[in-house]
Amino acid sequence: MKMKLQRSDKIFEYEVPLSGVTLLEALGYIKENIDSTLAFSSGCRSSVCGSCTVRVNGKEVLACAYKPKNDDLIQPLRNMPVLRDLAVDMDRALAFNKIAKAWGLPKEEALHVSGEDAKRNELQSDCILCSACFSACPVYAVNEDFIGPFALTRALRYVNDIRQKDIKPTIEAIQTNGIYDCTLCNECVPVCPQGVAPKQDIEILRNKSGIMGYFNPNILAGFDDGLNF
Amino acid sequence: MVDILIIGGGGAGLTAAIHAKKNGANVTLVSKTYPTRSQTCMAQGGINAAIGANDSIQSHISDTLKSAQGLADEELVGILCEQGIDAIKWLDRIGVPFSRDNGIAQRKMGGASFVRACYAKDYTGLKILHTLYDQCNAYDINMLSERFLIDLAVIDGKVYGAYLLNIKTSTVELLHAKSVVLATGGYAKVYGKHSTNHVGSTADGIAAALRAGAKISNMEFIQFHPTALKKSSILISESARGAGGYLVNSKAKRFTDELASRDKVSLAITNEMQKGEEIYLDVRHLSAKFINEHLPQEKKLADLYENIDLTKQLIPILPAAHYTMGGICVDKNCATNVQGLYAVGECANHMVHGANRLGGNSLLEIVVFGKIAGEAACAYTKKEMPACKADKHKDIPSQINTNPTVDFYKKRTELAEIFYTNVGVKRNEQGLLVALEYIQVLQDELKNMGVKNTKLAYNTELAEFLEFKNIVLVAKTVVLSALRRKESRGAHYREDMPNKDDNYSADTICYQENDEIKFL
């Protein structure tokens, strides 16, 4: 099987004499047998740690959950610095979790949570922070401070948690460079290996923000400039 | 200088960081990968606590002691089980999305007298880990990723920081701290592809502790999970057997109680394999609907790695190294014998698992002892302390052989095979001596091994070579400990001495002196 790997700005071809293996196993074969300088990230091999995300023919996948085909082009994720070959620096992307204030803010007393309550944020908490959505998001081309899909999904996880003492700090934190900067293009949804839909989560957060008295600044700007009210 | 340096970003390290910071310490946490990518995310089954209506702390204690086969400390098991209830309440309050029925949903695990393991779908570890990570952000804890522990900085038996390799740049950083907490995980990757673990379970903290003069214990006790996929050692969760799955041989015959404790099931499988049988997990009699609802991960992984549809086909399995009971000796405050150095989680031996860990007790251990370690390290830093001595940075990258004549990747694979064969589910004196001799030759050959890649940016070959050196050191302690324990107990089964012997009811404790492993 022939595989093409983007390393720095060049494309390298490798012949991997294996079949039926995962892309992660194929990359391991190249590193151990052909070129030990190849860099990529890996961890659990079973799709829960989110380390090995790369792009195959332009689409984000977990290397441990993808079986490569002849002539596939493997590239690093977008929207973050490449450390080397397929390994990227996640520091800046992960910092958006903190900017979004996506964390538990416990009430003083314990609370009974029903099965129905638990369903309210079960899917959002399936996120493994693999960054597939972050890489697929086109907003970063125009706004590198965009809080982005996974951090906004994480914000909704806590906003929708009935155990949360106060949701205002999180809602407040995602007004600027947050929910209104998303173009609702849906690129983040099909690439998620966990079936999470950040675009939908962002729409829910917009509605909640509206109910809490926050305004979409883009709409106000539209009235000002476009319609000249 | 910080008050506390925590090394390791899994559940134990994050919990220690939160509690140390809550108590007023200035904390930095470093990890060799990003915290949410740690081994903790792979824990599926659950976290034990006696919160069920009929369950009791006493029952949890007695199940744990029974499984430990005389090698656990009753007081510490008591702490684990009593504080377990508060640990679950705390996790619930900070937002862990547990599955729910009338309260937090619980399932039964092997060796438990009651339904005791609290779970969050098949993602219990993942969801606990991510929730703790979010709390670390809330507490504004300084987290530095891609930092590999080279060595602890120790003078006169007292720790004052650690030398870290910044993997992104291949530069060495000395981080000064009044106290250091090791939370670096276990050593099951000594078994390479015969382990269910994350690629990072390479004993870095245990090896560094040994070099720093710390004592370690019970290294011979390694838990083999009965059902890992044959080709890849990817874990098929115990829940497959819990739901009614059978273990069968090539003649489609069942041969053991599928729900006995892991040491017993792995031994039964190995006995069968030695008769020439292939072993399979059979879930075909469970309905496709049930499998799709309750075992979707297993279905996906069996398809991906074995190319089979488990609703119609048998799943080829093997036991694989899953959890390591041995580790750094700690007291009930998680303190090691090196002043200012603490250890917590799988890298430590908290004396609660003994000869065989119960499913659901390791997630509990990292939360309960994570809190204790964080608080104890914090109390230690509040004492009066002389300023630490400055030391020249260790220039590790420049000491690495860049013209290696022996390929360490090949040796890593060889060591894993020898370990799985000779230091696996079953051991005997002859096989252990073969493994020991291999390791001694390997240690001599290390000078001819090194790193071909001389580039500084994200040189993973360098990090993997340093991991390999740690594996070799720790592998030696495992073999030597297994040779000394001339009996069978829990996960340590000696074919040549198949019975338990009361002369061996003490811990196997060792340390390193002048590059030699010595035993107490």
XYZ file of C-alpha atoms in Angstrom:
749
model
C 0.000 0.000 0.000
C 1.306 3.430 -0.973
C 0.768 6.328 1.441
C 1.511 10.016 0.968
C 2.480 12.010 4.052
C 2.791 15.756 4.235
C 5.912 16.570 6.220
C 6.625 20.280 6.498
C 5.839 21.644 3.017
C 6.763 18.495 1.106
C 4.825 15.342 0.316
C 6.669 12.073 1.002
C 5.615 8.673 -0.305
C 5.946 5.464 1.676
C 5.320 1.872 0.723
C 3.747 0.091 3.690
C 3.622 -3.714 3.253
C 0.591 -4.158 5.523
C -3.084 -4.491 4.828
C -6.192 -4.243 6.948
C -4.384 -2.211 9.620
C -5.364 1.142 11.082
C -3.682 4.327 9.899
C -2.067 4.631 13.330
C -0.519 1.157 12.967
C 0.730 2.100 9.481
C 2.353 5.279 10.848
C 3.967 3.205 13.621
C 5.340 0.845 10.964
C 6.915 3.739 9.052
C 8.474 5.169 12.213
C 9.910 1.878 13.464
C 11.022 0.465 10.102
C 11.533 3.199 7.528
C 12.124 6.605 9.104
C 12.432 7.102 12.869
C 12.287 10.890 12.472
C 8.575 10.759 11.610
C 6.520 12.539 14.280
C 2.859 11.936 15.093
C 0.823 11.754 18.290
C -0.845 8.664 19.695
C -2.229 7.343 22.955
C -5.007 4.873 23.688
C -5.416 3.245 20.207
C -9.123 2.869 20.956
C -10.620 6.277 20.090
C -11.023 7.841 23.541
C -7.878 9.926 24.107
C -8.118 12.192 21.052
C -4.359 12.235 20.381
C -4.027 10.888 16.855
C -6.315 13.130 14.805
C -4.984 13.896 11.305
C -6.497 14.809 7.955
C -6.922 12.137 5.297
C -7.595 13.517 1.828
C -8.670 16.743 3.510
C -11.026 15.243 6.108
C -10.290 14.989 9.844
C -10.184 11.441 11.242
C -8.761 9.596 14.248
C -5.807 7.634 12.861
C -6.649 4.737 15.209
C -10.163 4.443 13.757
C -9.347 4.734 10.055
C -8.138 2.030 7.641
C -5.924 3.656 5.011
C -6.405 3.061 1.297
C -3.853 3.130 -1.473
C -2.703 6.671 -2.354
C -4.299 8.362 0.673
C -2.824 11.774 1.484
C -2.186 12.239 5.228
C -1.786 15.796 6.558
C -1.628 17.494 9.958
C -4.611 19.354 11.441
C -5.262 22.951 10.456
C -5.658 26.082 12.582
C -2.815 25.217 14.963
C 0.978 25.271 14.720
C 2.599 22.122 13.343
C 5.320 20.945 15.733
C 6.674 18.484 13.224
C 5.163 16.339 10.480
C 1.712 15.266 11.746
C 2.128 16.476 15.351
C 0.484 19.779 16.227
C 0.719 22.126 19.213
C -2.609 22.072 21.042
C -1.807 24.637 23.747
C -3.565 27.585 22.145
C -6.603 25.546 21.067
C -7.067 24.051 24.543
C -6.769 27.482 26.177
C -10.178 28.322 24.688
C -11.759 25.977 27.263
C -10.524 28.358 29.921
C -11.566 31.488 28.020
C -15.080 29.991 27.719
C -15.127 29.353 31.497
C -16.322 25.833 30.719
C -16.169 24.246 34.139
C -18.328 23.044 37.016
C -19.422 25.699 39.479
C -20.901 23.580 42.254
C -23.825 24.546 44.414
C -23.272 24.391 48.174
C -25.662 21.480 48.611
C -25.769 18.215 46.690
C -28.615 17.842 44.230
C -30.662 14.899 43.017
C -30.097 14.429 39.301
C -32.711 12.414 37.407
C -32.061 10.290 34.336
C -33.733 12.972 32.269
C -31.550 15.710 33.786
C -28.477 13.642 32.944
C -29.521 13.389 29.295
C -29.402 17.196 28.976
C -25.629 17.228 28.592
C -24.689 13.591 28.081
C -23.733 13.957 24.412
C -21.698 17.143 24.972
C -19.723 15.365 27.695
C -18.785 12.602 25.207
C -16.270 15.052 23.666
C -12.701 13.681 23.694
C -10.990 16.996 22.714
C -9.535 15.473 19.545
C -9.737 18.869 17.796
C -11.224 17.528 14.564
C -13.895 20.260 14.762
C -11.311 22.925 15.531
C -9.313 21.939 12.432
C -12.393 21.886 10.203
C -13.631 25.331 11.317
C -13.260 28.007 8.600
C -13.779 30.920 11.022
C -10.125 30.781 12.104
C -9.136 32.101 8.685
C -10.697 35.436 9.682
C -10.695 35.401 13.493
C -7.927 33.526 15.276
C -9.441 34.436 18.655
C -12.682 32.562 17.930
C -13.467 30.418 20.987
C -14.365 27.648 18.579
C -16.528 24.548 18.355
C -15.227 22.215 21.090
C -14.929 24.924 23.751
C -18.459 26.161 22.987
C -19.840 22.609 23.169
C -18.067 22.330 26.514
C -19.646 25.603 27.634
C -23.082 24.175 26.810
C -22.233 21.015 28.734
C -21.973 23.070 31.934
C -24.702 25.590 31.080
C -27.113 22.676 30.646
C -26.055 20.985 33.879
C -28.695 21.395 36.593
C -25.975 21.122 39.239
C -24.439 24.403 38.064
C -24.693 27.159 40.677
C -24.597 30.041 38.199
C -24.470 29.872 34.401
C -23.918 33.588 33.914
C -20.091 33.616 34.013
C -19.984 31.036 31.195
C -22.664 32.748 29.101
C -20.904 36.093 29.598
C -17.548 34.593 28.561
C -18.798 33.365 25.181
C -20.385 36.578 23.907
C -17.163 38.049 22.480
C -15.318 35.953 19.873
C -17.827 33.253 20.706
C -21.306 32.168 19.669
C -21.935 35.024 17.206
C -18.670 34.537 15.320
C -19.771 31.100 14.157
C -21.140 31.124 10.597
C -23.250 27.988 11.210
C -21.534 26.403 8.184
C -21.785 22.931 9.815
C -18.204 21.832 8.866
C -17.587 20.787 12.494
C -20.477 18.326 12.670
C -19.626 15.528 10.207
C -15.980 15.299 11.352
C -16.782 14.620 15.022
C -15.877 10.997 15.853
C -18.238 11.105 18.853
C -21.328 12.349 17.039
C -21.328 15.678 18.880
C -22.748 18.622 16.907
C -21.014 21.856 17.999
C -22.978 23.940 15.478
C -26.281 22.914 17.083
C -24.808 23.548 20.529
C -23.826 27.056 19.452
C -27.376 27.721 18.251
C -28.731 26.573 21.634
C -26.273 28.871 23.394
C -27.452 31.782 21.207
C -31.050 31.138 22.235
C -30.135 30.904 25.906
C -28.114 34.103 25.643
C -31.059 35.861 24.015
C -33.379 34.752 26.810
C -30.861 36.080 29.342
C -30.869 39.490 27.671
C -27.736 39.334 25.530
C -27.914 40.620 21.956
C -26.326 39.393 18.792
C -23.949 42.272 17.933
C -23.993 41.335 14.243
C -27.730 41.976 13.995
C -27.360 45.374 15.666
C -24.524 46.225 13.292
C -26.734 45.166 10.401
C -29.473 47.545 11.436
C -26.998 50.377 11.895
C -25.106 50.102 8.668
C -27.423 48.385 6.274
C -30.874 49.735 6.902
C -29.898 53.116 8.250
C -32.612 53.233 10.932
C 10.053 28.402 42.410
C 6.626 26.873 42.999
C 5.374 25.239 46.183
C 4.336 21.995 44.529
C 5.323 20.451 41.230
C 2.938 17.700 40.156
C 4.249 15.354 37.479
C 1.512 13.572 35.557
C -1.802 14.848 34.189
C -4.065 11.847 34.724
C -6.810 11.636 37.322
C -4.389 11.326 40.267
C -2.288 14.350 39.285
C -5.266 16.575 38.484
C -7.016 15.678 41.763
C -3.834 16.364 43.746
C -3.427 19.705 41.945
C -6.976 20.825 42.730
C -6.743 19.977 46.430
C -3.262 21.476 46.836
C -4.420 24.707 45.211
C -7.617 24.763 47.317
C -5.374 24.611 50.381
C -3.419 27.636 49.274
C -0.378 26.142 47.516
C 1.146 27.521 44.357
C 0.981 24.553 41.950
C 2.455 23.688 38.566
C 1.366 20.479 36.843
C 3.468 19.001 34.033
C 2.544 16.061 31.825
C 4.237 14.253 28.958
C 1.084 14.437 26.893
C -1.981 16.666 27.314
C -3.876 15.831 30.537
C -7.074 14.715 28.796
C -5.047 12.165 26.804
C -3.846 10.298 29.908
C -4.384 6.618 30.692
C -7.321 7.535 32.990
C -9.499 8.194 29.920
C -9.348 4.490 29.066
C -11.048 3.304 32.267
C -14.480 2.155 31.157
C -16.185 0.125 33.851
C -16.656 2.346 36.867
C -15.581 3.700 40.219
C -16.484 1.757 43.355
C -18.269 3.224 46.350
C -20.650 1.633 48.809
C -23.532 4.033 48.159
C -26.094 1.344 47.268
C -29.026 0.727 49.608
C -27.891 -2.759 50.672
C -24.158 -2.215 50.356
C -21.845 -1.230 53.201
C -18.352 0.175 53.619
C -17.502 -2.989 55.540
C -18.480 -5.150 52.576
C -16.369 -3.031 50.200
C -13.434 -3.366 52.601
C -13.785 -7.127 52.929
C -14.121 -7.688 49.138
C -10.999 -5.591 48.564
C -9.009 -7.408 51.263
C -10.126 -10.801 49.987
C -8.960 -10.033 46.455
C -5.662 -8.592 47.785
C -4.745 -12.022 49.250
C -3.028 -10.757 52.368
C -0.920 -8.055 50.751
C -3.103 -5.008 51.439
C -3.036 -2.824 54.538
C -6.342 -2.910 56.417
C -6.113 0.691 57.588
C -5.461 1.989 54.065
C -8.195 -0.129 52.517
C -10.448 1.343 55.225
C -9.470 4.877 54.179
C -10.075 4.022 50.504
C -13.545 2.594 51.091
C -14.724 5.116 53.703
C -13.555 8.176 51.815
C -14.859 6.632 48.597
C -18.343 7.805 49.436
C -17.248 11.434 49.826
C -15.147 11.104 46.686
C -18.242 10.194 44.645
C -20.209 13.056 46.209
C -17.413 15.458 45.297
C -17.217 14.176 41.697
C -20.989 14.531 41.457
C -20.915 18.125 42.697
C -18.181 19.270 40.302
C -20.171 17.925 37.359
C -19.146 14.361 36.454
C -21.967 13.211 34.141
C -22.672 9.861 35.780
C -25.353 7.677 34.252
C -28.488 7.751 36.438
C -31.324 5.511 37.446
C -32.742 6.402 40.855
C -29.442 7.939 41.802
C -25.972 7.455 40.356
C -26.150 4.270 38.262
C -24.004 1.357 39.458
C -22.959 -1.947 37.902
C -21.506 -5.181 39.226
C -17.851 -5.972 38.680
C -15.928 -9.218 39.270
C -15.207 -9.939 42.950
C -17.756 -7.449 44.304
C -20.514 -8.645 46.662
C -22.829 -5.827 45.582
C -23.571 -3.626 42.604
C -20.941 -1.033 43.471
C -19.232 0.532 40.444
C -20.648 3.990 39.644
C -20.436 4.562 35.906
C -20.877 7.073 33.122
C -21.804 4.915 30.119
C -18.623 3.177 28.920
C -16.739 6.421 29.482
C -16.340 6.587 33.277
C -12.626 7.405 33.225
C -12.947 9.786 30.297
C -15.700 11.822 31.934
C -14.029 11.964 35.336
C -10.737 13.005 33.719
C -12.308 15.777 31.636
C -14.329 17.106 34.573
C -11.160 17.253 36.716
C -9.327 18.987 33.881
C -12.066 21.624 33.712
C -11.772 22.126 37.496
C -8.028 22.703 37.085
C -8.911 25.473 34.631
C -11.404 26.885 37.153
C -8.674 26.916 39.808
C -6.266 28.528 37.332
C -3.665 25.789 37.753
C -0.586 26.232 35.613
C -0.511 23.161 33.324
C 2.508 22.545 31.091
C 2.187 19.766 28.526
C 4.727 17.815 26.441
C 7.158 17.715 29.389
C 8.974 14.412 29.932
C 10.387 13.664 33.395
C 14.125 13.065 32.984
C 15.061 12.939 36.650
C 14.103 14.271 40.036
C 16.448 16.902 41.450
C 17.563 15.535 44.816
C 20.310 16.658 47.186
C 21.034 14.933 50.498
C 17.879 12.815 50.320
C 15.618 15.814 49.766
C 13.769 16.706 46.571
C 13.862 20.279 45.259
C 12.373 19.961 41.791
C 12.729 18.006 38.579
C 14.578 18.009 35.295
C 12.131 17.943 32.435
C 12.615 17.489 28.719
C 10.464 19.923 26.777
C 9.560 17.553 23.939
C 8.604 20.443 21.648
C 12.122 21.890 21.667
C 14.350 19.108 23.101
C 15.568 21.524 25.768
C 16.011 20.565 29.411
C 14.194 22.615 32.024
C 14.885 22.513 35.767
C 11.716 23.349 37.657
C 12.312 24.185 41.312
C 9.665 23.205 43.842
C 9.464 22.762 47.597
C 7.653 19.487 47.051
C 7.137 17.110 44.119
C 4.172 14.785 43.607
C 4.671 11.897 41.164
C 1.462 10.837 39.410
C 3.047 9.218 36.388
C 1.092 5.990 35.982
C 2.081 2.343 35.766
C 4.468 0.096 33.865
C 2.300 -2.297 31.849
C 3.943 -1.119 28.597
C 6.962 -3.221 29.558
C 4.801 -5.817 27.785
C 4.648 -3.648 24.638
C 1.969 -4.896 22.272
C 0.818 -7.396 24.913
C -0.657 -4.605 27.022
C -4.073 -2.970 26.885
C -2.558 0.311 28.062
C -1.972 3.725 26.583
C 1.414 4.028 24.813
C 2.658 6.226 27.673
C 2.517 3.672 30.524
C 6.303 3.372 30.560
C 7.188 3.644 34.259
C 8.921 7.030 33.952
C 8.057 8.141 37.488
C 8.924 4.803 39.110
C 12.305 4.734 37.323
C 13.063 8.336 38.318
C 12.060 7.601 41.919
C 14.378 4.584 41.983
C 17.272 6.705 40.706
C 16.454 9.286 43.374
C 16.740 6.707 46.172
C 13.063 5.887 46.697
C 11.941 2.408 47.665
C 9.503 0.523 45.457
C 7.466 -2.576 46.220
C 5.517 -5.567 44.889
C 6.694 -5.041 41.321
C 5.980 -8.702 40.484
C 2.214 -8.136 40.716
C 0.847 -7.342 37.270
C -2.807 -7.739 36.456
C -3.565 -9.442 33.153
C -6.971 -8.637 31.734
C -8.546 -11.850 30.415
C -10.103 -10.452 27.259
C -7.877 -8.364 25.013
C -8.219 -8.695 21.242
C -5.683 -11.232 19.994
C -3.910 -9.164 17.333
C -3.828 -5.773 19.029
C -4.374 -6.274 22.810
C -7.207 -3.742 22.581
C -9.414 -4.211 25.628
C -12.815 -5.844 25.409
C -14.487 -4.640 28.595
C -15.459 -6.943 31.457
C -19.015 -5.774 30.801
C -19.135 -8.186 27.815
C -18.832 -11.099 30.266
C -20.958 -9.287 32.844
C -23.731 -9.175 30.245
C -23.517 -12.940 29.738
C -20.656 -13.478 27.279
C -18.942 -16.909 27.274
C -15.310 -17.881 27.046
C -14.871 -20.898 24.752
C -11.988 -22.915 23.292
C -11.416 -24.184 19.731
C -13.947 -26.960 20.374
C -16.543 -24.330 21.273
C -16.462 -25.594 24.878
C -16.709 -23.347 27.945
C -13.933 -24.038 30.432
C -14.161 -21.564 33.333
C -16.389 -19.302 35.423
C -16.353 -16.167 33.273
C -17.093 -13.887 36.234
C -14.352 -14.986 38.633
C -11.661 -12.403 39.458
C -9.283 -11.399 36.664
C -6.269 -13.347 37.993
C -8.281 -16.588 37.997
C -9.864 -16.114 34.565
C -6.527 -15.162 32.958
C -4.917 -18.248 34.497
C -7.707 -20.519 33.224
C -7.307 -19.080 29.705
C -3.536 -19.548 29.797
C -3.901 -23.169 30.953
C -6.234 -23.833 28.055
C -3.891 -22.181 25.560
C -1.036 -24.350 26.763
C -3.091 -27.355 25.662
C -3.003 -25.887 22.167
C -6.450 -24.307 22.240
C -7.385 -20.962 20.712
C -9.612 -18.913 23.011
C -12.636 -16.886 22.015
C -15.172 -14.607 23.616
C -18.647 -15.544 22.439
C -21.449 -12.982 22.596
C -23.443 -14.295 19.615
C -26.258 -15.507 21.864
C -26.868 -11.955 23.065
C -29.280 -10.229 20.708
C -27.957 -7.825 18.076
C -30.186 -5.183 19.651
C -28.580 -5.712 23.052
C -25.084 -5.548 21.567
C -25.824 -2.363 19.653
C -27.169 -0.732 22.792
C -24.747 -1.976 25.432
C -21.551 -3.029 23.669
C -21.220 -0.591 20.749
C -17.548 0.158 21.470
C -16.710 -3.541 21.552
C -18.512 -4.076 18.265
C -16.609 -1.234 16.624
C -13.205 -2.341 17.970
C -13.708 -6.001 17.004
C -14.549 -4.889 13.481
C -11.625 -2.470 13.282
C -8.897 -4.673 14.717
C -10.042 -8.243 14.040
C -12.255 -7.622 11.041
C -15.115 -9.570 12.574
C -18.779 -8.990 13.299
C -19.185 -10.085 16.897
C -22.929 -10.546 16.542
C -22.125 -13.418 14.127
C -18.528 -14.457 14.835
C -16.357 -15.539 17.759
C -13.922 -12.918 19.064
C -10.304 -14.192 19.294
C -8.850 -13.038 22.623
C -5.767 -13.311 24.822
C -4.924 -12.070 28.330
C -2.876 -8.850 28.224
C -1.066 -6.726 30.824
C -3.603 -4.228 32.105
C -2.706 -2.757 35.492
C 0.394 -2.805 37.662
C -0.130 -3.256 41.399
C 3.494 -2.561 42.325
C 4.940 0.905 42.634
C 6.692 3.504 44.743
C 6.442 2.837 48.499
C 4.279 5.457 50.186
C 2.849 5.932 53.669
C -0.773 6.844 54.381
C -0.015 10.475 53.455
C 1.387 9.360 50.072
C 4.893 10.371 51.228
C 7.889 8.407 49.904
C 11.132 7.865 51.815
C 12.678 10.806 49.898
C 11.928 14.012 51.806
C 9.395 16.228 50.027
C 8.594 13.564 47.418
C 5.057 12.192 47.210
C 3.585 9.600 44.859
C -0.018 8.864 43.980
C -2.074 6.632 41.700
C -0.812 3.676 39.688
C 2.862 4.735 40.038
C 2.554 4.332 43.819
C 1.802 1.277 45.897
C -0.910 2.548 48.252
C -1.213 -0.963 49.694
C -4.882 -1.229 48.781
C -4.804 -3.677 45.827
C -2.324 -6.223 47.165
C -1.909 -9.228 44.879
C -4.930 -8.505 42.681
C -6.836 -5.266 42.110
C -10.620 -5.293 41.952
C -12.245 -3.633 38.940
C -13.536 -0.177 39.929
C -10.953 0.352 42.684
C -8.317 2.144 40.601
C -10.442 5.162 39.628
C -11.394 5.325 43.297
C -7.759 5.181 44.355
C -6.743 8.162 42.209
C -9.519 10.378 43.570
C -9.187 9.412 47.257
C -5.388 9.387 47.389
C -5.129 12.308 44.940
C -6.814 14.449 47.595
C -4.625 13.060 50.370
C -1.425 13.604 48.345
C -2.366 17.168 47.386
C -3.199 18.103 50.956
C -0.146 16.388 52.448
C 2.254 17.985 49.955
C 0.645 21.334 50.720
C 1.088 20.901 54.478
C 4.738 19.965 53.914
C 5.474 23.167 51.966
C 4.090 25.295 54.787
C 6.912 24.216 57.070
C 10.027 26.326 57.354
C 12.409 25.420 54.575
C 15.955 26.398 53.602
C 16.383 27.791 50.108
C 17.127 25.086 47.570
C 20.552 24.754 46.083
C 21.030 25.735 42.486
C 22.293 23.018 40.184
C 23.583 22.945 36.643
C 21.048 21.770 34.100
C 21.517 18.222 33.002
C 22.193 18.300 29.302
C 20.536 15.006 28.414
C 20.157 15.453 24.634
C 23.923 15.997 24.199
C 24.674 12.753 26.084
C 22.620 10.640 23.704
C 24.391 8.393 21.231
C 23.446 9.694 17.778
C 25.205 6.926 15.863
C 23.457 3.897 17.334
C 24.483 0.459 16.112
C 21.629 -1.317 17.901
C 18.000 -0.393 17.115
C 16.103 0.201 20.380
C 12.720 -0.206 18.689
C 13.652 -3.812 17.812
C 14.899 -4.395 21.369
C 11.708 -2.912 22.792
C 9.671 -5.462 20.803
C 12.001 -8.315 21.823
C 11.793 -7.396 25.515
C 7.982 -7.300 25.312
C 7.876 -10.797 23.763
C 10.293 -12.245 26.335
C 8.296 -10.650 29.131
C 4.965 -11.913 27.888
C 6.347 -15.441 27.543
C 8.464 -15.640 30.713
C 7.020 -13.035 33.109
C 3.391 -13.336 32.042
C 0.320 -14.905 33.587
C 2.415 -17.963 34.521
C 6.028 -17.843 35.610
C 8.711 -20.325 36.652
C 12.275 -20.017 37.873
C 13.850 -21.105 34.604
C 11.834 -18.668 32.496
C 12.455 -15.796 34.896
C 16.198 -16.440 34.746
C 16.070 -16.308 30.934
C 14.343 -12.913 31.180
C 16.858 -11.674 33.738
C 19.792 -12.665 31.568
C 18.214 -10.949 28.576
C 17.803 -7.714 30.569
C 21.398 -7.835 31.796
C 22.661 -8.143 28.212
C 20.282 -5.349 27.210
C 21.694 -3.065 29.910
C 25.211 -3.616 28.536
C 23.973 -2.922 25.022
C 22.244 0.350 25.959
C 25.437 2.282 25.215
C 25.190 1.141 21.596
C 21.614 2.337 21.325
C 20.460 5.870 20.810
C 18.606 8.264 18.597
C 19.177 8.686 14.877
C 17.046 11.800 14.701
C 19.203 14.777 15.757
C 16.585 17.439 15.082
C 15.423 19.418 18.088
C 11.807 20.102 17.128
C 9.391 17.531 18.550
C 11.841 14.660 18.520
C 9.593 11.785 19.598
C 12.375 9.275 18.965
C 14.352 10.921 21.782
C 11.403 10.761 24.193
C 10.734 7.129 23.234
C 14.378 6.205 23.811
C 14.263 7.745 27.304
C 11.057 5.783 27.933
C 12.789 2.605 26.795
C 15.627 3.137 29.286
C 13.025 3.467 32.055
C 11.299 0.295 30.856
C 14.566 -1.661 31.012
C 15.318 -0.507 34.569
C 11.827 -1.248 35.854
C 11.634 -4.575 33.982
C 14.665 -5.689 35.939
C 12.947 -4.957 39.258
C 9.895 -6.942 38.094
C 11.940 -10.054 37.250
C 14.060 -9.873 40.396
C 10.949 -9.473 42.550
C 9.199 -12.363 40.789
C 12.250 -14.575 41.387
C 12.226 -13.788 45.103
C 8.543 -14.581 45.575
C 8.743 -18.370 45.652
C 4.988 -18.941 45.935
C 1.765 -18.218 44.035
C -0.497 -15.426 45.175
C -3.075 -13.427 43.206
C -1.645 -12.219 39.903
C 1.762 -13.774 40.618
C 1.441 -17.438 39.603
C 4.523 -19.645 39.790
C 4.060 -22.971 37.971
C 6.939 -24.388 39.990
C 5.403 -23.222 43.292
C 1.648 -23.220 42.734
C 0.587 -22.702 46.362
C 0.397 -19.720 48.645
C 3.131 -19.764 51.297
C 2.737 -17.779 54.507
C 6.484 -17.118 54.586
C 5.823 -14.686 51.713
C 3.019 -12.625 53.228
C 5.221 -9.510 53.296
C 5.817 -6.929 50.564
C 8.762 -7.333 48.186
C 10.645 -4.058 48.657
C 13.648 -2.920 46.618
C 15.758 0.163 45.944
C 18.726 1.118 43.803
C 22.222 1.687 45.185
C 25.349 2.173 43.055
C 23.396 1.070 39.972
C 22.407 -2.176 41.642
C 18.928 -3.292 42.664
C 18.917 -4.336 46.316
C 16.147 -5.869 48.392
C 15.145 -5.200 51.992
